[in-house]
Amino acid sequence: MSLVFAINGQRFELDLSSVDPSTTLLDFLRYQTPFKSVKLSCGEGGCGACVVLLSKYDPVLQTVEDFTVSSCLTLLCSINHHSITTSEGLGNSRDGFHTIHDRFSGFHASQCGFCTPGMSVSLFSALLDSKSSSSSSEFTVLEAEKAVSGNLCRCTGYRPIVDACKSFAADVDIEDLGFNSFCKKTSLPRFDSSDQKRVCSFPEFLKDEINNSIDSGTHRWCSPGSVEELRRLLGACNSNGLSVKLVAGNTSTGYYKDERERSYGKYVDLTRIAELREIRESRNGVEIGAAVTISKVIAALKDIRVENMFGKLAAHMEKIAARFIRNFGSIGGNLVMAQRKQFPSDMATILLAAGASVNIMNLLSRGLEKVTLEDFLQGPPLGDYDLLFTIEIPFWHNQSSELLFETYRAAPRPNGSALAYLNAAFLAQVKEDRTVVNCRLAFGAYGTKHAVRCKEVEEFLSGKVITDNVLFEAITLLGKFVVPQEGTSNLAYRSSLAPGFLYKFFHSLTAKPSSNGYHHLDQPKPLPMLSSSQHVPINDEYFPVGEPVAKSGASLQASGEAVYVDDIPAPANCLYGAFIYSTKPYAKVKCIRFKENSAPDGVVAVISCKDVPKGGQNIGLKFSFGTEPLFAEDFTHHVGQCIALVVADTQRHADTAANLAVVEYETEDLEPPILSVEDAVNKSSLFEIYPFLYPQQVGDTKKGMSEADHRILSSEIRLGSQYFFYMETQTALAVPDEDNSIVVYSSCQTPQYVHSSVAACLGIPENKVRIITRRVGGGFGGKAVKAMPVATACAVAANKLQRPVRTYVNRKTDMIMTGGRHPMKITYSVGFKSTGKITALELEILIDAGVTLGLSMLMPSNIVGALKKYDWGALSFDFKLCKTNLLSKAIMRAPGDVQGTYIAEAVIENVASSLSLEADDIRKINLHTYESLALFYKAGAGEPHEYTLSSMWDKLGVSSGFKERVSNVREFNESNIWRKRGISRVPIIYPVSMFSTPGRVSVLSDGTIVVEVGGIELGQGLWTKVKQMAGYALGLLGCDGTEELVEKIRVVQSDTLSMVQGNFTGGSTTSEGSCAAVRLCCETLVKRLKPLMEKSGGGPISWNKLISQAYAQSVNLSASDLYTPEETPTQYLNYGVAVSEVEVDLVTGQTTVLQTDILYDSGKSLNPAVDLGQIEGAFVQGLGFFMLEEYITDSEGLVLTDSTWTYKIPTVDTIPRQFNVEILNSGRHEKRVLSSKASGEPPLLLAASVHCATREAVKEARKQLRMWKGVNDDSGLMFQLPVPATMPVVKELCGLDIVESYLEWKSRVNSRL
């Protein structure tokens, strides 16, 4: 029997007996087809990078159904007679890009580009859905916002992506769309339906083969067409002792990853059995086949008008996972996970409240048993031969009472793609006199085995008229019932949600009913539609520099044709590696073995420190501040340390083998590991900070303290880590070459240092090592240092085995081995006047550097650089770089700077609270004058006219309507009990330094131009700016047609044997340095070409003709140069101001960013479109640090938040609903590159404004709570809001018992009346 399907219109046929049934569609696409647009990022259905369009044909109805699926979870065998369309299939560089690709490019919605193909397919599917929808054939703005709601992006901040999607909406106003390449036109080019028709989602040849499909049942993958076939098949499996896996969508393997490593005798596809994929509506309710996808269940429930309960069930289901998971995941599979494996299911909770029941079929005895969903969940795990057959949801017809039904969930993301802290659903039948006839109260996901009904509270409420006192008693009773199991995270927070949800449901019944019945007040409001504005100056002085041209290669990225390291076709005999890492912080390594003491399938070798070549060194990282070992030797020194690289014939086999590896440790007679900064200080385990890197103190803090009217002494702050979450994980490919040399393709920010590390480890001269990096799928500092050992390990394995070796590190391993930001403990004392003017600040900062130094040496100066944004009067500090037995930390975007700016704001807010003054007033009074700026920053302060922060502060205050909005926020808080708002204005100063950067420009015989630079394209638009600079510098020749030179320029990959002294890409100034280097090269070429221009008689000459003459006369048309910033100040300051307004839901702790206004000084921008993208993207990444991203480890340092299930970066639904950015053109800065300034990292610090605004909202909530509790003093207003300010953190500060306190207060008030 054959497996037949189509990919992008091409027919594929595989012998079913030759296919491993556990092979995913992603594996097949990436390793056995030329289509590389489908990316592996998380491997668990949580990011959308691997999304494809799946199309199936119904021969009876003769219709094609199109929907997205996550190819990393979809089994290859399940797509028999289906068609797959990837982003290349929508359009490409050969056949023409699709309109979607052009829109992503034109709206500047692709930066690193790794996520863009998945985004493109998701949008295409949403457009198809709108065309096939029965309700409307027009694509709307609301649908546009939801189109990519499950797709993750770490670069852009989402705003331009959403605008690209909205540009297809029929109801969009072009004035509401963000900055784009079409903005000079009166209207957007209409979406051409021929684009849609050009994409053949289901080719004709497949239609003819569907009816000929017969499953003999003899292969490991079987697709029975009836229940009877299924019974016969499973009976045979039972007789033969074969293990069986029943498959519907296979989406469960995204959560239960160990399932992928299990091997089954039979894989049985249930989706062809008619009874399992039908939805039937009867007089008594709805019966749903267990294999029906969640998306189809949602569509069916929306069409049921008998009771509004079904619409609310559907609305809640839309928050389960992402659309591309719901499209393939089944309702039955979700419930079986909840029953068998205690999955924290939303589906189980809401159906439990709705009174659902299930039908279970025993496939051996042929019996069919109907049980309530409650009994099903409480029963023993479903047996291997028991099948959840159908689910029944009843109608609740009752003329004498009104049916009330609501569902609730509190989760890190409002619109889904996140497990709930607690979910709930309530059903009540209520008489006109507000008497509860009966009710069903279901809770789940809070740390219980499965969703449960709170029957004691149900019985208590039944027959009662709902009053505040009754509700208080019910909530008190509920608190004894909803108790999470020990070990559950955020235990108290989860428990506190249940009373809040119960109150929300019943509180409307405590008021007088309206003529229309009972209405639920204060229901969760839908998020406001996203909107934005951008004010971007266009500077033509150095044309084409300054033009907002689209990012170079953006359409190529959108189509998926842009090549990343793992997209490079595997060389012949290529092997694949996976890391075995330590799970102990400090231990002796006794041995490495595999479970069951046999090598797993495909394993070729296990590479360790013993395989480092003779003459080489066990070095994985060689940098200016020292080295790090590649492999652990006798001892491991931290959790996550590389012990070995297991090498196998496929990446999947390598990953499986690494998971099956067992490392035996011995810890006897060893000193206990150092696992905290306090322990490091006590044991004097510290790294020396080189004096030239230690920042200088300012003024005399003793004098400043003595002059102060008030002092705050020894206040503590703790800051945790943040993971990079680049979409492309660490990856490398090493290929042995002749004469004992090696070529390594590395996804890195530091090819020069990777080069040195590989050479040192292999013990070969550097001229025998070649590192090639074309582009990187996101870096953020994580691919500066941490990419080096990945490339080096592949090189060692390739050298040892004399075969190519590559690795693509899986997301969990990447998160555990790579680390993130530096955690730190800050203790400060501050002195200040009664006016709020600060006179002195003293700090002690303990930085957790981890077990090796890395680049931690840079942290103190970076922290102080951002901290000095205020005039502290005098400033002193004591830094300690702590050496611990924890993973070495990396420099992540704005390393130290983001912590420094937060420390400054924490001090300001503490001073404001102690004086009972507004924090905004304290900020303003402590802003620098130019004189104080020069005192704090010395030469870095620049000229007086360059200091723009003070005027920017005032300018943004006016443009954002700050004063008026402060008043509006105050009014809102006075009139709202359960929601509080806060608003904050925050400034930043961000020092950056220029460093040497090489470049080369070569002109080919046809007039086209090739540019090489040391900087790496990470998504920051470096190539784009370089092309513009080359166009400008060569255009100074004045040839005819030089305005079109940019189209002739191509920037090529970094090659360390071609471009030496490449330095590193980071610090926000690599684009500027690369442009400066290219300008020097072009100036050399212009000097060489000018004599030819003069010989031409002075008349106009075309560029191509000039180049032809130059070739004929053997003029050297290749120039290289090294830009060095010796002639100019190596440091300058960047300025920005942000105003953010938030709204906090006091019941859940959820914070919604209502509006952010940013004013950022970018000098004379080299490309304002690129800089705008950097500003927005950096801000949203900072938003993740301050509000969302919990980096949690166990007591020994093992990262626990190691997946998309547990680590939550910002999504479309968590960014500011109104996002306004203005780029300030601050005029000439003669000593910088064409007067430009950096934009990559500084704007990240502006996200502190969201955290500060949240603190303001929390402060209002605490005032209210203290009033309810009868507390009159202000002591509760002195508090610290931790980072990140997640929902549990915010709710705890607002009051875990806030509902109970309100009801008690209300009862006291009423008793006085």
PDB file of N, CA and C in Angstrom, residues 78-149:
ATOM      1  N   SER A  78      -0.664  10.470   8.423  1.00  0.00           N
ATOM      2  CA  SER A  78      -2.035  10.970   8.554  1.00  0.00           C
ATOM      3  C   SER A  78      -2.436  11.888   7.412  1.00  0.00           C
ATOM      4  N   ILE A  79      -1.513  12.215   6.516  1.00  0.00           N
ATOM      5  CA  ILE A  79      -1.863  13.125   5.411  1.00  0.00           C
ATOM      6  C   ILE A  79      -2.078  12.365   4.107  1.00  0.00           C
ATOM      7  N   ASN A  80      -2.335  11.069   4.194  1.00  0.00           N
ATOM      8  CA  ASN A  80      -2.604  10.287   2.968  1.00  0.00           C
ATOM      9  C   ASN A  80      -3.758  10.918   2.187  1.00  0.00           C
ATOM     10  N   HIS A  81      -3.524  11.141   0.898  1.00  0.00           N
ATOM     11  CA  HIS A  81      -4.497  11.756  -0.012  1.00  0.00           C
ATOM     12  C   HIS A  81      -4.866  13.179   0.392  1.00  0.00           C
ATOM     13  N   HIS A  82      -3.960  13.824   1.099  1.00  0.00           N
ATOM     14  CA  HIS A  82      -4.112  15.235   1.430  1.00  0.00           C
ATOM     15  C   HIS A  82      -3.082  16.024   0.635  1.00  0.00           C
ATOM     16  N   SER A  83      -3.270  17.315   0.625  1.00  0.00           N
ATOM     17  CA  SER A  83      -2.318  18.201  -0.061  1.00  0.00           C
ATOM     18  C   SER A  83      -1.767  19.211   0.939  1.00  0.00           C
ATOM     19  N   ILE A  84      -0.485  19.478   0.834  1.00  0.00           N
ATOM     20  CA  ILE A  84       0.200  20.409   1.729  1.00  0.00           C
ATOM     21  C   ILE A  84       0.693  21.605   0.925  1.00  0.00           C
ATOM     22  N   THR A  85       0.454  22.795   1.453  1.00  0.00           N
ATOM     23  CA  THR A  85       0.980  24.014   0.831  1.00  0.00           C
ATOM     24  C   THR A  85       1.829  24.747   1.859  1.00  0.00           C
ATOM     25  N   THR A  86       3.067  25.000   1.482  1.00  0.00           N
ATOM     26  CA  THR A  86       3.972  25.769   2.340  1.00  0.00           C
ATOM     27  C   THR A  86       4.059  27.189   1.787  1.00  0.00           C
ATOM     28  N   SER A  87       4.846  28.011   2.437  1.00  0.00           N
ATOM     29  CA  SER A  87       4.934  29.400   1.983  1.00  0.00           C
ATOM     30  C   SER A  87       5.556  29.498   0.588  1.00  0.00           C
ATOM     31  N   GLU A  88       6.492  28.574   0.266  1.00  0.00           N
ATOM     32  CA  GLU A  88       7.027  28.570  -1.110  1.00  0.00           C
ATOM     33  C   GLU A  88       5.935  28.279  -2.128  1.00  0.00           C
ATOM     34  N   GLY A  89       4.933  27.483  -1.673  1.00  0.00           N
ATOM     35  CA  GLY A  89       3.838  27.129  -2.572  1.00  0.00           C
ATOM     36  C   GLY A  89       2.893  28.273  -2.844  1.00  0.00           C
ATOM     37  N   LEU A  90       2.881  29.280  -1.956  1.00  0.00           N
ATOM     38  CA  LEU A  90       2.063  30.466  -2.205  1.00  0.00           C
ATOM     39  C   LEU A  90       2.691  31.328  -3.286  1.00  0.00           C
ATOM     40  N   GLY A  91       4.000  31.420  -3.266  1.00  0.00           N
ATOM     41  CA  GLY A  91       4.739  32.234  -4.231  1.00  0.00           C
ATOM     42  C   GLY A  91       6.203  32.174  -3.889  1.00  0.00           C
ATOM     43  N   ASN A  92       7.037  32.563  -4.841  1.00  0.00           N
ATOM     44  CA  ASN A  92       8.470  32.490  -4.617  1.00  0.00           C
ATOM     45  C   ASN A  92       9.198  33.385  -5.602  1.00  0.00           C
ATOM     46  N   SER A  93      10.504  33.441  -5.493  1.00  0.00           N
ATOM     47  CA  SER A  93      11.285  34.351  -6.328  1.00  0.00           C
ATOM     48  C   SER A  93      11.291  33.939  -7.788  1.00  0.00           C
ATOM     49  N   ARG A  94      11.042  32.673  -8.062  1.00  0.00           N
ATOM     50  CA  ARG A  94      11.050  32.207  -9.460  1.00  0.00           C
ATOM     51  C   ARG A  94       9.713  32.463 -10.159  1.00  0.00           C
ATOM     52  N   ASP A  95       8.624  32.159  -9.458  1.00  0.00           N
ATOM     53  CA  ASP A  95       7.302  32.291 -10.074  1.00  0.00           C
ATOM     54  C   ASP A  95       6.611  33.594  -9.722  1.00  0.00           C
ATOM     55  N   GLY A  96       7.218  34.364  -8.859  1.00  0.00           N
ATOM     56  CA  GLY A  96       6.600  35.604  -8.391  1.00  0.00           C
ATOM     57  C   GLY A  96       6.106  35.445  -6.966  1.00  0.00           C
ATOM     58  N   PHE A  97       6.409  36.426  -6.141  1.00  0.00           N
ATOM     59  CA  PHE A  97       5.970  36.357  -4.753  1.00  0.00           C
ATOM     60  C   PHE A  97       4.465  36.540  -4.658  1.00  0.00           C
ATOM     61  N   HIS A  98       3.888  35.940  -3.637  1.00  0.00           N
ATOM     62  CA  HIS A  98       2.475  36.139  -3.356  1.00  0.00           C
ATOM     63  C   HIS A  98       2.271  37.539  -2.789  1.00  0.00           C
ATOM     64  N   THR A  99       1.082  38.071  -2.942  1.00  0.00           N
ATOM     65  CA  THR A  99       0.778  39.387  -2.380  1.00  0.00           C
ATOM     66  C   THR A  99       1.061  39.434  -0.887  1.00  0.00           C
ATOM     67  N   ILE A 100       0.823  38.322  -0.196  1.00  0.00           N
ATOM     68  CA  ILE A 100       1.089  38.265   1.246  1.00  0.00           C
ATOM     69  C   ILE A 100       2.576  38.514   1.514  1.00  0.00           C
ATOM     70  N   HIS A 101       3.433  37.897   0.717  1.00  0.00           N
ATOM     71  CA  HIS A 101       4.881  38.103   0.896  1.00  0.00           C
ATOM     72  C   HIS A 101       5.238  39.570   0.695  1.00  0.00           C
ATOM     73  N   ASP A 102       4.667  40.168  -0.348  1.00  0.00           N
ATOM     74  CA  ASP A 102       4.958  41.572  -0.629  1.00  0.00           C
ATOM     75  C   ASP A 102       4.447  42.485   0.474  1.00  0.00           C
ATOM     76  N   ARG A 103       3.304  42.122   1.065  1.00  0.00           N
ATOM     77  CA  ARG A 103       2.763  42.951   2.150  1.00  0.00           C
ATOM     78  C   ARG A 103       3.649  42.861   3.395  1.00  0.00           C
ATOM     79  N   PHE A 104       4.108  41.656   3.703  1.00  0.00           N
ATOM     80  CA  PHE A 104       5.000  41.525   4.866  1.00  0.00           C
ATOM     81  C   PHE A 104       6.264  42.352   4.649  1.00  0.00           C
ATOM     82  N   SER A 105       6.747  42.363   3.421  1.00  0.00           N
ATOM     83  CA  SER A 105       7.925  43.174   3.105  1.00  0.00           C
ATOM     84  C   SER A 105       7.593  44.656   3.169  1.00  0.00           C
ATOM     85  N   GLY A 106       6.516  45.040   2.530  1.00  0.00           N
ATOM     86  CA  GLY A 106       6.157  46.455   2.440  1.00  0.00           C
ATOM     87  C   GLY A 106       5.757  47.076   3.757  1.00  0.00           C
ATOM     88  N   PHE A 107       5.249  46.254   4.682  1.00  0.00           N
ATOM     89  CA  PHE A 107       4.884  46.759   6.006  1.00  0.00           C
ATOM     90  C   PHE A 107       6.017  46.587   7.017  1.00  0.00           C
ATOM     91  N   HIS A 108       7.197  46.201   6.523  1.00  0.00           N
ATOM     92  CA  HIS A 108       8.382  46.051   7.377  1.00  0.00           C
ATOM     93  C   HIS A 108       8.103  45.070   8.517  1.00  0.00           C
ATOM     94  N   ALA A 109       7.420  43.976   8.149  1.00  0.00           N
ATOM     95  CA  ALA A 109       6.925  43.025   9.144  1.00  0.00           C
ATOM     96  C   ALA A 109       7.791  41.779   9.258  1.00  0.00           C
ATOM     97  N   SER A 110       8.988  41.827   8.694  1.00  0.00           N
ATOM     98  CA  SER A 110       9.899  40.692   8.805  1.00  0.00           C
ATOM     99  C   SER A 110      11.272  41.213   9.175  1.00  0.00           C
ATOM    100  N   GLN A 111      11.808  40.735  10.274  1.00  0.00           N
ATOM    101  CA  GLN A 111      13.155  41.140  10.678  1.00  0.00           C
ATOM    102  C   GLN A 111      14.124  39.967  10.518  1.00  0.00           C
ATOM    103  N   CYS A 112      14.226  39.087  11.515  1.00  0.00           N
ATOM    104  CA  CYS A 112      15.107  37.928  11.281  1.00  0.00           C
ATOM    105  C   CYS A 112      14.496  37.005  10.247  1.00  0.00           C
ATOM    106  N   GLY A 113      13.165  37.003  10.133  1.00  0.00           N
ATOM    107  CA  GLY A 113      12.482  36.272   9.069  1.00  0.00           C
ATOM    108  C   GLY A 113      12.196  34.822   9.362  1.00  0.00           C
ATOM    109  N   PHE A 114      12.641  34.300  10.486  1.00  0.00           N
ATOM    110  CA  PHE A 114      12.483  32.876  10.756  1.00  0.00           C
ATOM    111  C   PHE A 114      11.018  32.501  10.963  1.00  0.00           C
ATOM    112  N   CYS A 115      10.244  33.417  11.531  1.00  0.00           N
ATOM    113  CA  CYS A 115       8.827  33.126  11.779  1.00  0.00           C
ATOM    114  C   CYS A 115       7.941  33.502  10.607  1.00  0.00           C
ATOM    115  N   THR A 116       8.455  34.269   9.648  1.00  0.00           N
ATOM    116  CA  THR A 116       7.597  34.887   8.636  1.00  0.00           C
ATOM    117  C   THR A 116       6.902  33.890   7.705  1.00  0.00           C
ATOM    118  N   PRO A 117       7.534  32.794   7.265  1.00  0.00           N
ATOM    119  CA  PRO A 117       6.788  31.846   6.434  1.00  0.00           C
ATOM    120  C   PRO A 117       5.561  31.282   7.139  1.00  0.00           C
ATOM    121  N   GLY A 118       5.695  30.947   8.415  1.00  0.00           N
ATOM    122  CA  GLY A 118       4.544  30.452   9.168  1.00  0.00           C
ATOM    123  C   GLY A 118       3.470  31.507   9.295  1.00  0.00           C
ATOM    124  N   MET A 119       3.880  32.756   9.518  1.00  0.00           N
ATOM    125  CA  MET A 119       2.926  33.866   9.573  1.00  0.00           C
ATOM    126  C   MET A 119       2.184  33.987   8.241  1.00  0.00           C
ATOM    127  N   SER A 120       2.927  33.856   7.135  1.00  0.00           N
ATOM    128  CA  SER A 120       2.331  34.005   5.804  1.00  0.00           C
ATOM    129  C   SER A 120       1.262  32.948   5.551  1.00  0.00           C
ATOM    130  N   VAL A 121       1.569  31.705   5.931  1.00  0.00           N
ATOM    131  CA  VAL A 121       0.601  30.625   5.725  1.00  0.00           C
ATOM    132  C   VAL A 121      -0.616  30.813   6.623  1.00  0.00           C
ATOM    133  N   SER A 122      -0.399  31.255   7.863  1.00  0.00           N
ATOM    134  CA  SER A 122      -1.524  31.504   8.763  1.00  0.00           C
ATOM    135  C   SER A 122      -2.442  32.577   8.200  1.00  0.00           C
ATOM    136  N   LEU A 123      -1.864  33.639   7.656  1.00  0.00           N
ATOM    137  CA  LEU A 123      -2.672  34.698   7.056  1.00  0.00           C
ATOM    138  C   LEU A 123      -3.407  34.193   5.823  1.00  0.00           C
ATOM    139  N   PHE A 124      -2.719  33.430   4.985  1.00  0.00           N
ATOM    140  CA  PHE A 124      -3.360  32.884   3.787  1.00  0.00           C
ATOM    141  C   PHE A 124      -4.567  32.027   4.164  1.00  0.00           C
ATOM    142  N   SER A 125      -4.409  31.210   5.185  1.00  0.00           N
ATOM    143  CA  SER A 125      -5.509  30.365   5.633  1.00  0.00           C
ATOM    144  C   SER A 125      -6.677  31.197   6.137  1.00  0.00           C
ATOM    145  N   ALA A 126      -6.368  32.279   6.861  1.00  0.00           N
ATOM    146  CA  ALA A 126      -7.436  33.143   7.366  1.00  0.00           C
ATOM    147  C   ALA A 126      -8.200  33.793   6.219  1.00  0.00           C
ATOM    148  N   LEU A 127      -7.494  34.160   5.155  1.00  0.00           N
ATOM    149  CA  LEU A 127      -8.162  34.722   3.977  1.00  0.00           C
ATOM    150  C   LEU A 127      -9.059  33.687   3.310  1.00  0.00           C
ATOM    151  N   LEU A 128      -8.578  32.453   3.239  1.00  0.00           N
ATOM    152  CA  LEU A 128      -9.412  31.379   2.679  1.00  0.00           C
ATOM    153  C   LEU A 128     -10.658  31.155   3.533  1.00  0.00           C
ATOM    154  N   ASP A 129     -10.476  31.192   4.859  1.00  0.00           N
ATOM    155  CA  ASP A 129     -11.610  30.990   5.763  1.00  0.00           C
ATOM    156  C   ASP A 129     -12.686  32.032   5.530  1.00  0.00           C
ATOM    157  N   SER A 130     -12.256  33.276   5.327  1.00  0.00           N
ATOM    158  CA  SER A 130     -13.245  34.336   5.138  1.00  0.00           C
ATOM    159  C   SER A 130     -14.019  34.141   3.836  1.00  0.00           C
ATOM    160  N   LYS A 131     -13.353  33.588   2.833  1.00  0.00           N
ATOM    161  CA  LYS A 131     -14.026  33.350   1.557  1.00  0.00           C
ATOM    162  C   LYS A 131     -15.024  32.208   1.660  1.00  0.00           C
ATOM    163  N   SER A 132     -14.717  31.226   2.521  1.00  0.00           N
ATOM    164  CA  SER A 132     -15.591  30.051   2.621  1.00  0.00           C
ATOM    165  C   SER A 132     -16.629  30.185   3.721  1.00  0.00           C
ATOM    166  N   SER A 133     -16.533  31.273   4.524  1.00  0.00           N
ATOM    167  CA  SER A 133     -17.448  31.451   5.644  1.00  0.00           C
ATOM    168  C   SER A 133     -18.857  31.707   5.143  1.00  0.00           C
ATOM    169  N   SER A 134     -19.806  31.094   5.814  1.00  0.00           N
ATOM    170  CA  SER A 134     -21.207  31.264   5.419  1.00  0.00           C
ATOM    171  C   SER A 134     -21.752  32.624   5.839  1.00  0.00           C
ATOM    172  N   SER A 135     -21.156  33.202   6.885  1.00  0.00           N
ATOM    173  CA  SER A 135     -21.677  34.461   7.415  1.00  0.00           C
ATOM    174  C   SER A 135     -21.237  35.665   6.589  1.00  0.00           C
ATOM    175  N   SER A 136     -20.035  35.627   6.074  1.00  0.00           N
ATOM    176  CA  SER A 136     -19.518  36.779   5.337  1.00  0.00           C
ATOM    177  C   SER A 136     -18.394  36.333   4.426  1.00  0.00           C
ATOM    178  N   SER A 137     -18.300  36.950   3.290  1.00  0.00           N
ATOM    179  CA  SER A 137     -17.226  36.619   2.363  1.00  0.00           C
ATOM    180  C   SER A 137     -16.115  37.642   2.418  1.00  0.00           C
ATOM    181  N   GLU A 138     -16.230  38.606   3.337  1.00  0.00           N
ATOM    182  CA  GLU A 138     -15.232  39.666   3.444  1.00  0.00           C
ATOM    183  C   GLU A 138     -14.323  39.411   4.647  1.00  0.00           C
ATOM    184  N   PHE A 139     -13.053  39.621   4.429  1.00  0.00           N
ATOM    185  CA  PHE A 139     -12.058  39.499   5.489  1.00  0.00           C
ATOM    186  C   PHE A 139     -12.086  40.790   6.295  1.00  0.00           C
ATOM    187  N   THR A 140     -12.272  40.693   7.612  1.00  0.00           N
ATOM    188  CA  THR A 140     -12.439  41.866   8.451  1.00  0.00           C
ATOM    189  C   THR A 140     -11.189  42.145   9.273  1.00  0.00           C
ATOM    190  N   VAL A 141     -11.138  43.358   9.830  1.00  0.00           N
ATOM    191  CA  VAL A 141     -10.020  43.752  10.681  1.00  0.00           C
ATOM    192  C   VAL A 141      -9.934  42.839  11.904  1.00  0.00           C
ATOM    193  N   LEU A 142     -11.080  42.486  12.467  1.00  0.00           N
ATOM    194  CA  LEU A 142     -11.090  41.599  13.633  1.00  0.00           C
ATOM    195  C   LEU A 142     -10.485  40.246  13.293  1.00  0.00           C
ATOM    196  N   GLU A 143     -10.847  39.703  12.143  1.00  0.00           N
ATOM    197  CA  GLU A 143     -10.266  38.432  11.707  1.00  0.00           C
ATOM    198  C   GLU A 143      -8.777  38.574  11.440  1.00  0.00           C
ATOM    199  N   ALA A 144      -8.383  39.735  10.946  1.00  0.00           N
ATOM    200  CA  ALA A 144      -6.964  39.979  10.659  1.00  0.00           C
ATOM    201  C   ALA A 144      -6.134  39.905  11.929  1.00  0.00           C
ATOM    202  N   GLU A 145      -6.637  40.481  13.018  1.00  0.00           N
ATOM    203  CA  GLU A 145      -5.891  40.444  14.275  1.00  0.00           C
ATOM    204  C   GLU A 145      -5.735  39.018  14.791  1.00  0.00           C
ATOM    205  N   LYS A 146      -6.745  38.185  14.530  1.00  0.00           N
ATOM    206  CA  LYS A 146      -6.700  36.806  15.010  1.00  0.00           C
ATOM    207  C   LYS A 146      -5.902  35.889  14.089  1.00  0.00           C
ATOM    208  N   ALA A 147      -5.598  36.363  12.885  1.00  0.00           N
ATOM    209  CA  ALA A 147      -4.991  35.498  11.872  1.00  0.00           C
ATOM    210  C   ALA A 147      -3.682  34.885  12.333  1.00  0.00           C
ATOM    211  N   VAL A 148      -2.888  35.645  13.088  1.00  0.00           N
ATOM    212  CA  VAL A 148      -1.577  35.153  13.524  1.00  0.00           C
ATOM    213  C   VAL A 148      -1.484  35.115  15.048  1.00  0.00           C
ATOM    214  N   SER A 149      -2.629  34.943  15.705  1.00  0.00           N
ATOM    215  CA  SER A 149      -2.649  35.035  17.169  1.00  0.00           C
ATOM    216  C   SER A 149      -1.872  33.915  17.848  1.00  0.00           C
TER     217      SER A 149
END
